[in-house]
PDB file of C-alpha atoms in Angstrom:
ATOM      1  CA  MET A   1      -0.551  25.333   6.538  1.00  0.00           C
ATOM      2  CA  GLY A   2       2.746  25.634   8.453  1.00  0.00           C
ATOM      3  CA  ASP A   3       2.630  21.794   9.338  1.00  0.00           C
ATOM      4  CA  ILE A   4       2.302  21.135   5.628  1.00  0.00           C
ATOM      5  CA  LEU A   5       5.174  23.346   4.639  1.00  0.00           C
ATOM      6  CA  ALA A   6       7.315  21.810   7.360  1.00  0.00           C
ATOM      7  CA  HIS A   7       6.823  18.369   5.579  1.00  0.00           C
ATOM      8  CA  GLU A   8       6.632  19.691   2.034  1.00  0.00           C
ATOM      9  CA  SER A   9       9.871  17.829   1.012  1.00  0.00           C
ATOM     10  CA  GLU A  10       8.428  14.479   2.331  1.00  0.00           C
ATOM     11  CA  LEU A  11       5.077  15.206   0.679  1.00  0.00           C
ATOM     12  CA  LEU A  12       6.872  15.924  -2.545  1.00  0.00           C
ATOM     13  CA  GLY A  13       8.811  12.810  -2.193  1.00  0.00           C
ATOM     14  CA  LEU A  14       5.697  10.732  -1.619  1.00  0.00           C
ATOM     15  CA  VAL A  15       4.174  12.118  -4.851  1.00  0.00           C
ATOM     16  CA  GLN A  16       7.485  11.299  -6.626  1.00  0.00           C
ATOM     17  CA  GLU A  17       7.243   7.707  -5.265  1.00  0.00           C
ATOM     18  CA  TYR A  18       3.700   7.301  -6.192  1.00  0.00           C
ATOM     19  CA  LEU A  19       4.314   8.516  -9.762  1.00  0.00           C
ATOM     20  CA  ASP A  20       7.277   6.185  -9.954  1.00  0.00           C
ATOM     21  CA  PHE A  21       5.340   3.149  -8.607  1.00  0.00           C
ATOM     22  CA  ALA A  22       2.474   3.792 -11.050  1.00  0.00           C
ATOM     23  CA  GLU A  23       4.878   4.124 -13.900  1.00  0.00           C
ATOM     24  CA  PHE A  24       3.557   7.761 -14.910  1.00  0.00           C
ATOM     25  CA  GLU A  25       7.033   8.207 -16.290  1.00  0.00           C
ATOM     26  CA  ASP A  26       6.234  11.507 -18.400  1.00  0.00           C
ATOM     27  CA  THR A  27       4.365  12.790 -15.573  1.00  0.00           C
ATOM     28  CA  LEU A  28       7.221  12.068 -13.228  1.00  0.00           C
ATOM     29  CA  LYS A  29       9.645  13.806 -15.443  1.00  0.00           C
ATOM     30  CA  THR A  30       7.487  16.809 -15.476  1.00  0.00           C
ATOM     31  CA  PHE A  31       6.965  16.888 -11.732  1.00  0.00           C
ATOM     32  CA  SER A  32      10.627  16.524 -11.124  1.00  0.00           C
ATOM     33  CA  LYS A  33      11.498  19.143 -13.688  1.00  0.00           C
ATOM     34  CA  GLU A  34       8.889  21.589 -12.181  1.00  0.00           C
ATOM     35  CA  CYS A  35      10.000  20.906  -8.586  1.00  0.00           C
ATOM     36  CA  LYS A  36      13.611  21.737  -9.725  1.00  0.00           C
ATOM     37  CA  VAL A  37      12.447  24.954 -11.411  1.00  0.00           C
ATOM     38  CA  LYS A  38      10.607  25.982  -8.313  1.00  0.00           C
ATOM     39  CA  GLY A  39      13.534  25.179  -6.110  1.00  0.00           C
ATOM     40  CA  LYS A  40      11.714  22.535  -4.287  1.00  0.00           C
ATOM     41  CA  LEU A  41      13.671  19.673  -2.686  1.00  0.00           C
ATOM     42  CA  LEU A  42      12.464  16.114  -3.268  1.00  0.00           C
ATOM     43  CA  CYS A  43      13.372  13.285  -0.677  1.00  0.00           C
ATOM     44  CA  LYS A  44      15.508  10.731  -2.285  1.00  0.00           C
ATOM     45  CA  THR A  45      15.814   6.983  -1.340  1.00  0.00           C
ATOM     46  CA  ALA A  46      19.023   5.794  -0.238  1.00  0.00           C
ATOM     47  CA  ASP A  47      20.192   4.526  -3.485  1.00  0.00           C
ATOM     48  CA  GLY A  48      18.448   7.286  -5.398  1.00  0.00           C
ATOM     49  CA  SER A  49      16.292   4.865  -7.479  1.00  0.00           C
ATOM     50  CA  LEU A  50      12.769   3.626  -6.382  1.00  0.00           C
ATOM     51  CA  ARG A  51      12.393   1.528  -9.386  1.00  0.00           C
ATOM     52  CA  ASP A  52      15.196  -0.821  -8.235  1.00  0.00           C
ATOM     53  CA  SER A  53      14.187  -0.835  -4.549  1.00  0.00           C
ATOM     54  CA  LYS A  54      13.072  -3.969  -2.663  1.00  0.00           C
ATOM     55  CA  SER A  55      10.073  -1.915  -1.333  1.00  0.00           C
ATOM     56  CA  LEU A  56       8.709  -1.314  -4.714  1.00  0.00           C
ATOM     57  CA  ILE A  57       8.698  -4.942  -5.568  1.00  0.00           C
ATOM     58  CA  ILE A  58       6.981  -5.617  -2.213  1.00  0.00           C
ATOM     59  CA  GLN A  59       4.547  -2.962  -2.920  1.00  0.00           C
ATOM     60  CA  LYS A  60       3.771  -4.325  -6.449  1.00  0.00           C
ATOM     61  CA  ASP A  61       3.297  -7.733  -4.948  1.00  0.00           C
ATOM     62  CA  LEU A  62       0.808  -6.471  -2.423  1.00  0.00           C
ATOM     63  CA  VAL A  63      -1.051  -4.619  -4.970  1.00  0.00           C
ATOM     64  CA  ALA A  64      -1.314  -7.548  -7.259  1.00  0.00           C
ATOM     65  CA  ALA A  65      -2.586  -9.762  -4.311  1.00  0.00           C
ATOM     66  CA  PHE A  66      -5.073  -7.088  -3.308  1.00  0.00           C
ATOM     67  CA  ASP A  67      -6.185  -6.587  -6.953  1.00  0.00           C
ATOM     68  CA  GLY A  68      -6.467 -10.253  -7.683  1.00  0.00           C
ATOM     69  CA  GLY A  69      -8.150 -11.143  -4.376  1.00  0.00           C
ATOM     70  CA  ASP A  70      -5.491 -13.223  -3.267  1.00  0.00           C
ATOM     71  CA  GLN A  71      -6.027 -13.083   0.593  1.00  0.00           C
ATOM     72  CA  LYS A  72      -3.339 -15.697   1.581  1.00  0.00           C
ATOM     73  CA  ALA A  73      -0.580 -14.107  -0.554  1.00  0.00           C
ATOM     74  CA  PHE A  74      -1.472 -10.546   0.708  1.00  0.00           C
ATOM     75  CA  PHE A  75      -1.507 -11.295   4.274  1.00  0.00           C
ATOM     76  CA  ASP A  76       1.633 -13.502   3.997  1.00  0.00           C
ATOM     77  CA  LEU A  77       3.392 -10.317   2.579  1.00  0.00           C
ATOM     78  CA  TRP A  78       1.529  -8.189   5.103  1.00  0.00           C
ATOM     79  CA  GLU A  79       2.771 -10.042   8.118  1.00  0.00           C
ATOM     80  CA  GLU A  80       6.141 -10.398   6.646  1.00  0.00           C
ATOM     81  CA  HIS A  81       6.916  -6.809   6.087  1.00  0.00           C
ATOM     82  CA  VAL A  82       4.588  -4.942   8.500  1.00  0.00           C
ATOM     83  CA  PRO A  83       6.232  -5.327  12.040  1.00  0.00           C
ATOM     84  CA  ASN A  84       4.133  -6.738  14.817  1.00  0.00           C
ATOM     85  CA  SER A  85       4.518  -3.621  16.772  1.00  0.00           C
ATOM     86  CA  ILE A  86       2.831  -1.665  14.163  1.00  0.00           C
ATOM     87  CA  ARG A  87       0.006  -4.191  13.385  1.00  0.00           C
ATOM     88  CA  ASP A  88      -0.827  -4.608  17.041  1.00  0.00           C
ATOM     89  CA  GLY A  89      -0.146  -1.141  18.386  1.00  0.00           C
ATOM     90  CA  ASP A  90      -1.040   1.390  15.742  1.00  0.00           C
ATOM     91  CA  SER A  91      -4.968   1.964  15.678  1.00  0.00           C
ATOM     92  CA  LEU A  92      -4.772   3.262  12.100  1.00  0.00           C
ATOM     93  CA  ALA A  93      -3.113   0.066  10.903  1.00  0.00           C
ATOM     94  CA  GLN A  94      -5.649  -1.964  12.745  1.00  0.00           C
ATOM     95  CA  LYS A  95      -8.300  -0.032  11.062  1.00  0.00           C
ATOM     96  CA  LEU A  96      -6.553  -0.574   7.707  1.00  0.00           C
ATOM     97  CA  GLU A  97      -6.307  -4.334   8.365  1.00  0.00           C
ATOM     98  CA  PHE A  98      -9.982  -4.520   9.328  1.00  0.00           C
ATOM     99  CA  TYR A  99     -10.864  -2.944   5.897  1.00  0.00           C
ATOM    100  CA  LEU A 100      -8.550  -5.211   4.123  1.00  0.00           C
ATOM    101  CA  HIS A 101     -10.200  -8.287   5.649  1.00  0.00           C
ATOM    102  CA  ILE A 102     -13.595  -6.824   4.561  1.00  0.00           C
ATOM    103  CA  HIS A 103     -12.184  -6.586   0.925  1.00  0.00           C
ATOM    104  CA  PHE A 104     -11.173 -10.081   0.890  1.00  0.00           C
ATOM    105  CA  ALA A 105     -14.190 -11.381   2.599  1.00  0.00           C
ATOM    106  CA  ILE A 106     -16.564  -9.825  -0.159  1.00  0.00           C
ATOM    107  CA  TYR A 107     -14.159 -10.156  -3.175  1.00  0.00           C
ATOM    108  CA  LEU A 108     -15.570 -13.353  -4.154  1.00  0.00           C
ATOM    109  CA  LEU A 109     -19.042 -11.959  -3.971  1.00  0.00           C
ATOM    110  CA  LYS A 110     -18.111  -9.422  -6.387  1.00  0.00           C
ATOM    111  CA  TYR A 111     -15.690 -11.100  -8.712  1.00  0.00           C
ATOM    112  CA  SER A 112     -16.304 -14.944  -8.744  1.00  0.00           C
ATOM    113  CA  ILE A 113     -18.777 -16.999 -10.551  1.00  0.00           C
ATOM    114  CA  GLY A 114     -18.128 -20.160  -8.512  1.00  0.00           C
ATOM    115  CA  ARG A 115     -17.519 -19.306  -5.069  1.00  0.00           C
ATOM    116  CA  PRO A 116     -15.879 -22.334  -3.489  1.00  0.00           C
ATOM    117  CA  GLU A 117     -13.879 -20.251  -0.909  1.00  0.00           C
ATOM    118  CA  LEU A 118     -16.783 -17.949   0.066  1.00  0.00           C
ATOM    119  CA  ASP A 119     -17.777 -19.563   3.347  1.00  0.00           C
ATOM    120  CA  GLU A 120     -14.129 -20.039   4.302  1.00  0.00           C
ATOM    121  CA  ARG A 121     -13.303 -16.507   3.718  1.00  0.00           C
ATOM    122  CA  ILE A 122     -16.437 -15.266   5.612  1.00  0.00           C
ATOM    123  CA  SER A 123     -15.410 -17.618   8.695  1.00  0.00           C
ATOM    124  CA  TYR A 124     -11.850 -16.283   8.502  1.00  0.00           C
ATOM    125  CA  PHE A 125     -13.204 -12.507   8.475  1.00  0.00           C
ATOM    126  CA  LYS A 126     -15.326 -13.361  11.637  1.00  0.00           C
ATOM    127  CA  ARG A 127     -12.339 -15.003  13.575  1.00  0.00           C
ATOM    128  CA  GLN A 128     -10.235 -12.013  12.736  1.00  0.00           C
ATOM    129  CA  LYS A 129     -12.884  -9.571  13.790  1.00  0.00           C
ATOM    130  CA  GLY A 130     -13.287 -11.479  16.989  1.00  0.00           C
ATOM    131  CA  GLN A 131      -9.473 -11.392  17.676  1.00  0.00           C
ATOM    132  CA  ARG A 132      -9.401  -7.515  17.501  1.00  0.00           C
TER     133      ARG A 132
END
């Protein structure tokens, strides 16, 4: 419990960032108001506004590519914005990347009627799996 309290401000900031990202405007207002009433400090971004931040745009682009099954766009953004040191050195990032490749490999099975790219995606997944 002590570890959670030590990072409470950061956790509250993450909740705030998510609510802002997901555009839960009323919930965000209520959350911010309640944190203020309870005397809880929220982490702020450098400019104080997540909505205008470059990272929010990148996050939305990543989510759109993920939800739309656009593997190339997603991994172009992933490689551009996630440093090599993290992708290659962090086991959690590698696990996430593995699951992302699975998502895109089976996306066409779930959501596409004509599957012209299916074999290509499965081959790409196998190559990626072999490299890790």
